[in-house]
Short mmCIF file of C-alpha atoms in Angstrom, two decimals:
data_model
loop_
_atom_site.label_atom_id
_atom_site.label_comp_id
_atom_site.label_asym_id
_atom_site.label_seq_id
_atom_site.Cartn_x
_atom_site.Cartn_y
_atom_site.Cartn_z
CA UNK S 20 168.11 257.79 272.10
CA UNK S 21 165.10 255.51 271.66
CA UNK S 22 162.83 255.76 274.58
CA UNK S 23 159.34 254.35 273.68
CA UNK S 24 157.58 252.62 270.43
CA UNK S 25 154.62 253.77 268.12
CA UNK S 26 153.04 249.91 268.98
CA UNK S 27 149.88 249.85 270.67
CA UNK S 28 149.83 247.00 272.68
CA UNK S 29 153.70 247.85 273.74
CA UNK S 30 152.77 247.09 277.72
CA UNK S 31 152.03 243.19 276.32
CA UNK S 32 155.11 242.16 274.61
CA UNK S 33 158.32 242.72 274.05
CA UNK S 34 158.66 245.68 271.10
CA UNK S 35 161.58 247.62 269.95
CA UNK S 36 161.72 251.18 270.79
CA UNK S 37 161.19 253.27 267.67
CA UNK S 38 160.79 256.71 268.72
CA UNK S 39 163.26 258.51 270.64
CA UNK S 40 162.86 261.07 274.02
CA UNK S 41 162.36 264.15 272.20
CA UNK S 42 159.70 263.01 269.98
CA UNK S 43 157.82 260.75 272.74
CA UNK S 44 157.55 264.18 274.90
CA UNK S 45 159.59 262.84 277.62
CA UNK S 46 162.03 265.38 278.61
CA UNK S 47 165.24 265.23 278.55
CA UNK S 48 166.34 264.67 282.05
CA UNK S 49 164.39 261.83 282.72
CA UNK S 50 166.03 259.55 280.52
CA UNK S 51 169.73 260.76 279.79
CA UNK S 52 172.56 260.44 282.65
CA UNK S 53 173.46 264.29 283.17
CA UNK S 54 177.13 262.70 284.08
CA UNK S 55 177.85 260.21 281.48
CA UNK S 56 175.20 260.60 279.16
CA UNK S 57 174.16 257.37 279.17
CA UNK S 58 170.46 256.02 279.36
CA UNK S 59 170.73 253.66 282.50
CA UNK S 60 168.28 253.25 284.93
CA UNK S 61 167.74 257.09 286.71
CA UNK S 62 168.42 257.28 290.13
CA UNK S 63 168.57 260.55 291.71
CA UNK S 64 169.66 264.43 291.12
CA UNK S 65 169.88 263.44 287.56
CA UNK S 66 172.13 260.92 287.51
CA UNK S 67 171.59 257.14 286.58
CA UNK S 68 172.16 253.84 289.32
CA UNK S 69 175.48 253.14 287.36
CA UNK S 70 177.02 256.64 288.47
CA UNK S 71 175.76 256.28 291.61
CA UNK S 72 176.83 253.06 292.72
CA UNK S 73 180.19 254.25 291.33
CA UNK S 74 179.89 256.43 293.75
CA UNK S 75 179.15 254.63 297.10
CA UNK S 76 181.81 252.18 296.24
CA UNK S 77 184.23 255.49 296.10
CA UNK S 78 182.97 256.11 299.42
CA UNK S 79 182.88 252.78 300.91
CA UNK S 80 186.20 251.46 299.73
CA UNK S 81 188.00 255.16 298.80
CA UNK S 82 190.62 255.11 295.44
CA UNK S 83 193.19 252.52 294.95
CA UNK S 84 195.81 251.91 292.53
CA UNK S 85 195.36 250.26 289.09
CA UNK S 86 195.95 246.78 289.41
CA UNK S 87 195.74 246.28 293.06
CA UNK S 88 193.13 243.81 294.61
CA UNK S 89 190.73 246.55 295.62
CA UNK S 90 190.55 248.11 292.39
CA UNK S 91 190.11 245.09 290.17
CA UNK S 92 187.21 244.14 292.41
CA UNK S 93 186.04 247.69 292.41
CA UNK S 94 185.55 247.88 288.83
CA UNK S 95 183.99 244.87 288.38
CA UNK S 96 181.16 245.65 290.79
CA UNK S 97 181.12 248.76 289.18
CA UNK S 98 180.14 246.99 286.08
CA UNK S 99 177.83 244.97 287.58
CA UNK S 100 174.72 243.62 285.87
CA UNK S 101 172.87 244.06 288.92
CA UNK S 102 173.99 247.80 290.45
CA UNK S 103 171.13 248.23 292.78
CA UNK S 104 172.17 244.56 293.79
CA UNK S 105 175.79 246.38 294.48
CA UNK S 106 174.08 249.01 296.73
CA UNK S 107 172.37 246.79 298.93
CA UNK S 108 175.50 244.29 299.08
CA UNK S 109 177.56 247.32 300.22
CA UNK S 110 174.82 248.20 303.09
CA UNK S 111 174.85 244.44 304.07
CA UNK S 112 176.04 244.25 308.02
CA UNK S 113 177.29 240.60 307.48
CA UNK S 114 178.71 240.45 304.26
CA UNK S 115 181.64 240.24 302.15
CA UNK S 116 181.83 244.28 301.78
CA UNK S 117 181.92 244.33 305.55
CA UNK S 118 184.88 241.95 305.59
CA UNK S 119 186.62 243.96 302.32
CA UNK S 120 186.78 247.07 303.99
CA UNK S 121 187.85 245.96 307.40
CA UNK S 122 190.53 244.29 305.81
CA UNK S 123 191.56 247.49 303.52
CA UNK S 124 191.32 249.60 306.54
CA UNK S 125 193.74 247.54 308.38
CA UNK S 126 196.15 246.77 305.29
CA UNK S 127 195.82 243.61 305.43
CA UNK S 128 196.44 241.65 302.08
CA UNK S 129 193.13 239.98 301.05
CA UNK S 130 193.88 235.88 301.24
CA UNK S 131 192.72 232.45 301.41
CA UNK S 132 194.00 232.54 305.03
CA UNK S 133 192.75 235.53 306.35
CA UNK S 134 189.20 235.19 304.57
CA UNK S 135 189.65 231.64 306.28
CA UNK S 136 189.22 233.79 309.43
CA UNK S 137 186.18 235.11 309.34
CA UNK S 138 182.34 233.25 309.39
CA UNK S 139 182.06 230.80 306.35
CA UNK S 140 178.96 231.99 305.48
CA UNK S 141 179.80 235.65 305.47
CA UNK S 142 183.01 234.86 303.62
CA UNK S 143 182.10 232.87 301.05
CA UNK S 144 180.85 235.17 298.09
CA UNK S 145 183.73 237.45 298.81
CA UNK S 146 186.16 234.52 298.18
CA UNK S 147 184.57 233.00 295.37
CA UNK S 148 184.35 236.26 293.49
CA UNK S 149 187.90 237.22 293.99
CA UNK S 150 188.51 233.86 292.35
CA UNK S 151 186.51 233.99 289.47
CA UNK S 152 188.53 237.42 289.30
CA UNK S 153 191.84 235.71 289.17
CA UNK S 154 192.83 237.81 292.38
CA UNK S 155 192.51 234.34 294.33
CA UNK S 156 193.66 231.11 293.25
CA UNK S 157 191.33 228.27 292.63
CA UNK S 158 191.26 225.61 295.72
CA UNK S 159 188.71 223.31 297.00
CA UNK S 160 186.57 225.06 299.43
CA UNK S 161 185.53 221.72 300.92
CA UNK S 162 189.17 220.15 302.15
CA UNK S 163 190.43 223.83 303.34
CA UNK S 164 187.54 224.29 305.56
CA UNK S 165 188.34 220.76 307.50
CA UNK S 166 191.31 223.19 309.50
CA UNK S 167 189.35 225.76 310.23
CA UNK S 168 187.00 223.83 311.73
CA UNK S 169 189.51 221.52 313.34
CA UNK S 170 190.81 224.81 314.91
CA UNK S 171 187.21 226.02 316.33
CA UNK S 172 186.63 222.47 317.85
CA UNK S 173 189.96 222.02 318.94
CA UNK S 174 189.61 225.52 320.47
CA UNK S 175 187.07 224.55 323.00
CA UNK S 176 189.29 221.29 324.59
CA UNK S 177 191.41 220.99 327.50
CA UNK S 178 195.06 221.48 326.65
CA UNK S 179 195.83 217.67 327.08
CA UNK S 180 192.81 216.62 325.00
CA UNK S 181 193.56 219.80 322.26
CA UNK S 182 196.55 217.64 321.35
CA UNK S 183 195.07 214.67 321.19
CA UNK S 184 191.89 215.57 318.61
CA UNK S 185 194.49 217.01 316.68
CA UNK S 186 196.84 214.70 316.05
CA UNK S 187 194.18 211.99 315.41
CA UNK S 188 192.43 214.88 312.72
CA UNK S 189 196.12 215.61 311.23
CA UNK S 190 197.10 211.92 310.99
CA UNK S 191 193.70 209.87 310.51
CA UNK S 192 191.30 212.45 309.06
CA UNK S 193 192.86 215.01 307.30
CA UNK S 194 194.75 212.85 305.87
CA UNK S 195 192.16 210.09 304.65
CA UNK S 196 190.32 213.13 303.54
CA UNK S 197 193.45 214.80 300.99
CA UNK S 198 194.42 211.47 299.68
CA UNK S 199 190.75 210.79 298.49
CA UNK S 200 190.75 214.45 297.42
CA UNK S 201 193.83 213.65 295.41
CA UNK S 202 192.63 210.45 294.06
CA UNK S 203 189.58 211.36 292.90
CA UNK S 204 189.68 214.79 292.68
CA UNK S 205 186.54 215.84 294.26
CA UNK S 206 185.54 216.39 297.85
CA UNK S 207 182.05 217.25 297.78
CA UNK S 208 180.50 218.77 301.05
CA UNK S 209 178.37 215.32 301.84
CA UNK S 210 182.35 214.42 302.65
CA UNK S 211 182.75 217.65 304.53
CA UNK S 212 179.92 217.97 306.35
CA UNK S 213 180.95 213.68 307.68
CA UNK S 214 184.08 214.67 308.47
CA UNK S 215 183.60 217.69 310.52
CA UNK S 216 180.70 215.75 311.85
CA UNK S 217 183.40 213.33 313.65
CA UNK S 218 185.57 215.53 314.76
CA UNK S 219 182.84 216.96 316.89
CA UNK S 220 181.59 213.71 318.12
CA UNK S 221 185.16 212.80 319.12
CA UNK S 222 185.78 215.74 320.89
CA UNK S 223 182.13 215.32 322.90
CA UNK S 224 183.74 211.85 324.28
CA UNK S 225 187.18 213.46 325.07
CA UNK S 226 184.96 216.31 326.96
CA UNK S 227 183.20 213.41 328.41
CA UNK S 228 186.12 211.73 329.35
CA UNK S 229 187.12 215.11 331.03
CA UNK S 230 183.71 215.65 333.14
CA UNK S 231 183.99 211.80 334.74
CA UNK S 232 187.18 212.43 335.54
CA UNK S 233 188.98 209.62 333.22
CA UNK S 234 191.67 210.18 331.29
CA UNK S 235 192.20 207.79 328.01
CA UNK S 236 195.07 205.72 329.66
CA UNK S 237 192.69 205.19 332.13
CA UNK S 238 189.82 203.96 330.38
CA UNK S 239 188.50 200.45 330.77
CA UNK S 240 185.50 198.36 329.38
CA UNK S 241 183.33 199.39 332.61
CA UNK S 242 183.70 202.90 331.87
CA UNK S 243 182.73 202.59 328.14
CA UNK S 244 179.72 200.43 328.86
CA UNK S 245 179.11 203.44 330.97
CA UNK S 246 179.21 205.98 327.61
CA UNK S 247 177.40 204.04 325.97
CA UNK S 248 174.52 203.73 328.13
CA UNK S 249 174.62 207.45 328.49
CA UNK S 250 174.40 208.22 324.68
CA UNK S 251 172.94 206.62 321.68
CA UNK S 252 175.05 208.33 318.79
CA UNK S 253 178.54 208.98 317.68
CA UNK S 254 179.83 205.11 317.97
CA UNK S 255 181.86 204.71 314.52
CA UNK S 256 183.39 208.02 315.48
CA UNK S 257 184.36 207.18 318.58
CA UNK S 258 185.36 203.65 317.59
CA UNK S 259 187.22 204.30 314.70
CA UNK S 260 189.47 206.94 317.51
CA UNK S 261 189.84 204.49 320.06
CA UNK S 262 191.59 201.87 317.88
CA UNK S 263 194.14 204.47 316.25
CA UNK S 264 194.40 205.33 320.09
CA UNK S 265 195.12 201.59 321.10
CA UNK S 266 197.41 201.30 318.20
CA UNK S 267 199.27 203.95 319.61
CA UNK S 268 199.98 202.84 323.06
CA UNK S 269 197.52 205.99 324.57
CA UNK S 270 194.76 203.96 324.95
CA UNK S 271 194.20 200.37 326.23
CA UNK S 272 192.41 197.78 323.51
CA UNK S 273 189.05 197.93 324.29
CA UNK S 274 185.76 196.51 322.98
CA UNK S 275 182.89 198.66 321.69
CA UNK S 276 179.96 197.46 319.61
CA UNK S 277 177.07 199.02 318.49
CA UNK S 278 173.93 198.28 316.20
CA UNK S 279 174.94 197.82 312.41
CA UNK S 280 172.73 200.83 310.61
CA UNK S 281 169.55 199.97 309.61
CA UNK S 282 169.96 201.17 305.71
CA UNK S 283 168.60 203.32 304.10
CA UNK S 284 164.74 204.19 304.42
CA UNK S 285 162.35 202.84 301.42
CA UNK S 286 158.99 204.01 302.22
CA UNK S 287 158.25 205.81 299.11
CA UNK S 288 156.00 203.42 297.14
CA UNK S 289 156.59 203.09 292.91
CA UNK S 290 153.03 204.60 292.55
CA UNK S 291 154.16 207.55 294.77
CA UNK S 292 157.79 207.85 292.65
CA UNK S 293 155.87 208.11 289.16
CA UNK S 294 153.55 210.72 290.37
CA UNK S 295 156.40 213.03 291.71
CA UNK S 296 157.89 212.39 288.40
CA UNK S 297 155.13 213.25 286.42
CA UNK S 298 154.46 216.19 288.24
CA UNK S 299 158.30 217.70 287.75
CA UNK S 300 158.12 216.82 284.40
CA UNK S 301 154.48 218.27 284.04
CA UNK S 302 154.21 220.86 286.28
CA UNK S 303 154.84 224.26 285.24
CA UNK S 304 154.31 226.65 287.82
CA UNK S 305 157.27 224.63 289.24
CA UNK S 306 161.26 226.44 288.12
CA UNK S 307 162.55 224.91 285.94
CA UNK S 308 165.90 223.98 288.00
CA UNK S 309 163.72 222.22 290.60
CA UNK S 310 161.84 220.61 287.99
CA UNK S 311 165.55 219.20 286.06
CA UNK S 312 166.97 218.23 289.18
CA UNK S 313 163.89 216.76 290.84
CA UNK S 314 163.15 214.59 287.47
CA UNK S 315 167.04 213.77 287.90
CA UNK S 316 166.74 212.57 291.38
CA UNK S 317 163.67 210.72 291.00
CA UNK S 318 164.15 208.78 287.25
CA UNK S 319 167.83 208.11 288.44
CA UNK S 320 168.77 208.02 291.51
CA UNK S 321 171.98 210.30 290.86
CA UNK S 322 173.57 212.01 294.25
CA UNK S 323 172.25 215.79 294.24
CA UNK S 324 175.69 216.59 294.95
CA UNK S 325 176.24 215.50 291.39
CA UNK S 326 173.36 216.78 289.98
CA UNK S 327 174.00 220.72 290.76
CA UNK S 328 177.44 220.01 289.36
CA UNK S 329 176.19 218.85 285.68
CA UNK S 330 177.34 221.32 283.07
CA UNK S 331 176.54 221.89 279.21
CA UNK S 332 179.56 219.46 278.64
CA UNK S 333 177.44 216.39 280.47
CA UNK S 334 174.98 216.66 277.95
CA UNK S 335 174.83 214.15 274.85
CA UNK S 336 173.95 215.93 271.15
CA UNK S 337 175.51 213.02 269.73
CA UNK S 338 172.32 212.36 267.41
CA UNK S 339 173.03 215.48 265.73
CA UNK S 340 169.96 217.22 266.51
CA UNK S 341 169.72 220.64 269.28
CA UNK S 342 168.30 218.52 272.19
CA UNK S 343 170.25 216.22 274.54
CA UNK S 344 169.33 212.46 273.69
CA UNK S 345 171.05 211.81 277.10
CA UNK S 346 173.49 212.70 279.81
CA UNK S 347 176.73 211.13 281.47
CA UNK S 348 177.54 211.71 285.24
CA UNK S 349 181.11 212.32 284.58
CA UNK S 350 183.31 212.26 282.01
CA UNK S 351 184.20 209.33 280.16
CA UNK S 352 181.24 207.48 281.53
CA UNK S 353 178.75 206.43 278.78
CA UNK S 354 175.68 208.56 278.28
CA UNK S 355 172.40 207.93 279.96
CA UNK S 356 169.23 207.88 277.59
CA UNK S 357 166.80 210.33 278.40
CA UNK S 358 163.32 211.13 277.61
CA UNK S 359 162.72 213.99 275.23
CA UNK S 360 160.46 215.92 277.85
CA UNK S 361 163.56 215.35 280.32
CA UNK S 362 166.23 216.51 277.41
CA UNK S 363 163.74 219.74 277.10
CA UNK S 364 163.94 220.61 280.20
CA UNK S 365 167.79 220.22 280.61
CA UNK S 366 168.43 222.47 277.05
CA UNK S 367 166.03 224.86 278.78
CA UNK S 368 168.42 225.77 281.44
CA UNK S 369 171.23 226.58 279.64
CA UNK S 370 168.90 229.54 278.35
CA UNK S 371 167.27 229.87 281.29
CA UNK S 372 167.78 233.39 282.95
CA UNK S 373 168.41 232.67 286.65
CA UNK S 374 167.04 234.99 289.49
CA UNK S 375 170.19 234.35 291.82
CA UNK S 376 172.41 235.85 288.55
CA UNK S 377 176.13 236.61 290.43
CA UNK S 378 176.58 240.35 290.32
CA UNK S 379 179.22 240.24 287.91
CA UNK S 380 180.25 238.18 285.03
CA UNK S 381 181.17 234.65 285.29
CA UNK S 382 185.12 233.88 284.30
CA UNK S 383 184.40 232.59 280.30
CA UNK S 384 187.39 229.72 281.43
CA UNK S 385 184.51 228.69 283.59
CA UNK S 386 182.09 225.87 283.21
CA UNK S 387 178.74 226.28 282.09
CA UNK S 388 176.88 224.87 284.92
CA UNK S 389 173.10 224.09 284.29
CA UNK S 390 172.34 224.89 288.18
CA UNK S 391 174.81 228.22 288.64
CA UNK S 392 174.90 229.57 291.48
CA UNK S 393 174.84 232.73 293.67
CA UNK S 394 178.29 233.73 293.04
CA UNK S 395 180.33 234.11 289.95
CA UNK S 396 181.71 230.76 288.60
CA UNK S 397 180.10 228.33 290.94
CA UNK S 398 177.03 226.01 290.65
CA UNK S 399 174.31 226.66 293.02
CA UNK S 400 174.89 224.49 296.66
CA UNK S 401 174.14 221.14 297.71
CA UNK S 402 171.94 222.59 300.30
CA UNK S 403 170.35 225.62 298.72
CA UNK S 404 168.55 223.11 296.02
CA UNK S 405 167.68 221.08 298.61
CA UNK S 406 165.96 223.72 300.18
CA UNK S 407 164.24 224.48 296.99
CA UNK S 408 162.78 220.94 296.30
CA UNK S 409 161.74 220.60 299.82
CA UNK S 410 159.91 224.08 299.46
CA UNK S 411 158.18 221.99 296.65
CA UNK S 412 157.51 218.86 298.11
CA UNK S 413 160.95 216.86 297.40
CA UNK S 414 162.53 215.04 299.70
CA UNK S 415 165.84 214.39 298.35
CA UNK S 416 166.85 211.38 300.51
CA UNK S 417 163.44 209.30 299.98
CA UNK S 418 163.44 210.14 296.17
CA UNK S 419 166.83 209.00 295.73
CA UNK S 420 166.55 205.89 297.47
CA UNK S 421 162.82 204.95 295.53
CA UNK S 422 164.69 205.40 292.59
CA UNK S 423 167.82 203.60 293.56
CA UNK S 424 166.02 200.35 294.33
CA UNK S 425 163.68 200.44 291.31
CA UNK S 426 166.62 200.78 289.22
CA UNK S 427 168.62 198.04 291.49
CA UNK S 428 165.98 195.30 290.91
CA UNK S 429 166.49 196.04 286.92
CA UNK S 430 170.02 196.68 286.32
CA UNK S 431 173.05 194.56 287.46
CA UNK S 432 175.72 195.74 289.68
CA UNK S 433 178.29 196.57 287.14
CA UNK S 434 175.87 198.76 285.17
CA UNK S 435 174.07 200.62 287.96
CA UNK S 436 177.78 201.46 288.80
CA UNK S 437 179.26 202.24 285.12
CA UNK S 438 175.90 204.31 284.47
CA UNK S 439 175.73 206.17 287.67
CA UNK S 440 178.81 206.70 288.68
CA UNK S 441 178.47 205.00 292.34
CA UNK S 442 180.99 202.97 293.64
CA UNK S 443 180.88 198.87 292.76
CA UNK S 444 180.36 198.39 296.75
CA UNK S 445 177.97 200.45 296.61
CA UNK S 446 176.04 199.02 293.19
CA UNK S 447 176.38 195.30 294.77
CA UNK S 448 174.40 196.65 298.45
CA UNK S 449 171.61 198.29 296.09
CA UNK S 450 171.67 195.22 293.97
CA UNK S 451 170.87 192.91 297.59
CA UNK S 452 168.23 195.74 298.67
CA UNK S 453 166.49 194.83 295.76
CA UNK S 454 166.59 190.95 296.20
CA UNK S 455 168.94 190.76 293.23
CA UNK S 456 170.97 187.78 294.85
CA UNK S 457 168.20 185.68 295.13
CA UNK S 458 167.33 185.14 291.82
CA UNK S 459 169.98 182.42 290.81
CA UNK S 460 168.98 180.60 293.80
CA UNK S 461 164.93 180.91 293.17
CA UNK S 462 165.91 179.77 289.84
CA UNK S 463 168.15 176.94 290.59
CA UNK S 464 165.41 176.09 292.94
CA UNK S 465 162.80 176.03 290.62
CA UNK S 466 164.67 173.88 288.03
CA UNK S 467 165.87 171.34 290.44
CA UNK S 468 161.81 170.79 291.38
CA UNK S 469 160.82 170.98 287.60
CA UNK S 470 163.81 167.82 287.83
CA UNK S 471 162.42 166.17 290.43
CA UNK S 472 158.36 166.07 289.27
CA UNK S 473 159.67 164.96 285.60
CA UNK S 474 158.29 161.71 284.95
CA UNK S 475 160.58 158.92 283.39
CA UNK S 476 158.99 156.63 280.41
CA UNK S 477 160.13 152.71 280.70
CA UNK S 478 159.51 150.74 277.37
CA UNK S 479 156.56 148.47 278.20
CA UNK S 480 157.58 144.76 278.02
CA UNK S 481 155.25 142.76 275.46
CA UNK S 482 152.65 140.60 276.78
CA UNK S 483 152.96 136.80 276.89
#
């Protein structure tokens, strides 16, 4: 086995071994696997960390049948990239081996539904490694989780008011929320995370309801002038429940305003905009994944939620050279013409070898995501890359809007739309932001003053 190389300056750079154990003078048993004979990593009492994480997972999980969900899961950590990774993922209080061997020690078949049981976050890379395993079907984490979390809130209500929250969730929520899921096919977690945000504010005003004393046949316009004045938050929410309420009969038809939102903040300047720019697409001691995704944000505007979902198949070659001349935001959508330092940096990540690797091999019926993730077969969260451009100086809300507007006050509403991806609505508020809608009339004004100075000529009647 070849051990070590004859090159000089081997600590510098990457060189092939040419020598072997024997004639480097290493000896034997510090390089060979006294159980399989392989040349892994050593570990202990002579054996490498392959053999020995096979063996803690023995002892942590005990032998199961060919074919069975423990074993298929078994073996694949066995043959894990990353087995030291394995050892301290099996020693983890609050992970998914935790919730793996609970659930084998209780015989308990391993399911969407009874993963659904335990804490998200401990769940989660349990779940979407069984998947990428086949041993769990594919679903949208994203719509399932809106139950669960109906069922905590609900969980915490009066009987009388449990009822309630859930059939407005069941019949108004849920159900707005499937139908766009089954329109469009995505629900990302921005949609999530609103949802489960109003089903919390509702059931703060039902508990309200509860502490005054009121019950919602009783309410009246005193008593929601009263709410109001004691909170400052949660009016669309509570609005949008009090109608399907009224329409209902179990609530009377009452009035409740509030202030129109403000929009979105602009107080990152153009000057401010190219200089983050320059410095993602400049900067190297940046990663390269902040880098990509901060350029992204900043040049155009695009949703990070879309952005850590781009894969290898976004990306344009259609000029017939190795580097991306562009990008589209979904498919079907025409490409987007990038710069070549951008189209570097996008090639570079499909090469890229990423430090949050999954500890086993990603399905190949997966995509290639530029921004993978933690776990096998997923992209890397909305919220763990905003972390990481924060960490760096990126705010992702002020970037995107900076760029938004720039690009509103150039583009029309139909292309900002068609480009992006964004809805028309959407384009045409960007498109006012940016004072696109005064233009005709600044014009019109301008010609009809041009009109009005224009001097008229008269033939000049000959002398007598």
């Amino acid at each position: 086995m070849l051990v070590a190389s004859t090159e000089p300056t081997a600590s510098s750079r990457l060189v092939v071994p040419t020598l072997c154990g024997l004639c480097s003078g290493t000896p034997r048993f510090a390089y060979i696997c006294l159980r399989c004979g392989g040349g892994e990593e050593p570990y202990k009492q002579g054996i490498c960390v392959r053999c020995a994480v096979r063996d803690q997972l023995a002892r942590a999980f005990g032998d199961w049948p060919p074919g069975s969900t423990a074993a298929i899961l078994i073996n694949a950590l066995a043959e894990s990239r990353r087995p030291r990774s394995v050892m301290k993922w099996l020693t983890n209080p609050r992970g998914g081996a935790r919730i793996l061997r609970e659930l084998l020690d209780a015989g308990t078949p391993v399911t969407h539904a009874v993963l659904d049981g335990f804490d998200a976050r401990e769940a989660w890379s349990l779940r979407r490694t069984l998947v990428s395993l086949d041993v769990l079907p594919k679903r949208n984490e994203n719509i399932e989780r809106l139950e669960t979390v109906l069922d905590r809130i609900c969980a915490g209500l009066r009987p009388e008011h449990r009822s309630l929250v859930r059939a407005y969730a069941s019949w108004r929520l849920l159900r707005r929320s499937r139908r766009s899921y089954e329109t469009s096919g995505k629900f990302t977690y921005q949609q999530f995370h609103a949802a489960s945000t109003r089903l919390s504010q509702i059931a703060s005003f039902v508990s309200w309801l509860a502490m005054h004393r009121t019950t919602l046949h009783e309410l009246d316009q005193a008593t929601i002038e009263r709410w109001l004045n004691d909170t400052n938050h949660a009016h669309p929410a509570v609005a949008d429940f009090l109608h399907w309420a009224a329409r209902r009969g179990l609530a009377p038809d009452l009035t409740l305003t509030f202030p129109r939102s403000p929009g979105p903040a602009l107080d990152m300047t153009d000057e401010e905009r190219w200089s983050e720019l320059n410095r993602c697409l400049s900067d190297a001691s940046m990663p390269e994944d902040v880098r990509t995704a901060g350029a992204l944000l900043l040049l155009y505007g695009i949703p990070l939620a879309r952005i850590v979902e781009l894969t290898t198949a976004h990306l344009d070659f259609s000029d017939g050279t190795s580097q991306p001349s562009g990008f589209s935001v979904a498919p079907g959508r025409p490409a987007v013409v990038i710069p070549p330092i951008l189209g570097r940096l996008l090639i570079g990540l499909r090469f890229r070898r990423s430090s949050y690797a999954p500890l086993i091999s990603a399905n190949p019926s997966d995509p290639d995501w530029l921004f993978p993730g933690c776990g096998p077969g997923g992209h890397i969260s909305w919220t763990a890359m905003a972390r990481r451009l924060k960490a760096h100086g990126i705010r992702v809300r002020r970037s995107r809007n900076a760029a938004l507007i720039a690009l509103a006050g150039d583009l029309p509403a139909p292309v900002l739309s068609d480009l992006l991806g964004m809805s028309t609505a959407a384009a045409i508020q960007w498109s006012r932001r940016a004072g696109r809608d005064w233009l005709g009339f600044i014009n019109a004004l301008e010609q009809r003053q041009s009109a009005a100075r224009t001097t008229v000529r008269r033939p000049v009647s000959p002398s007598v």
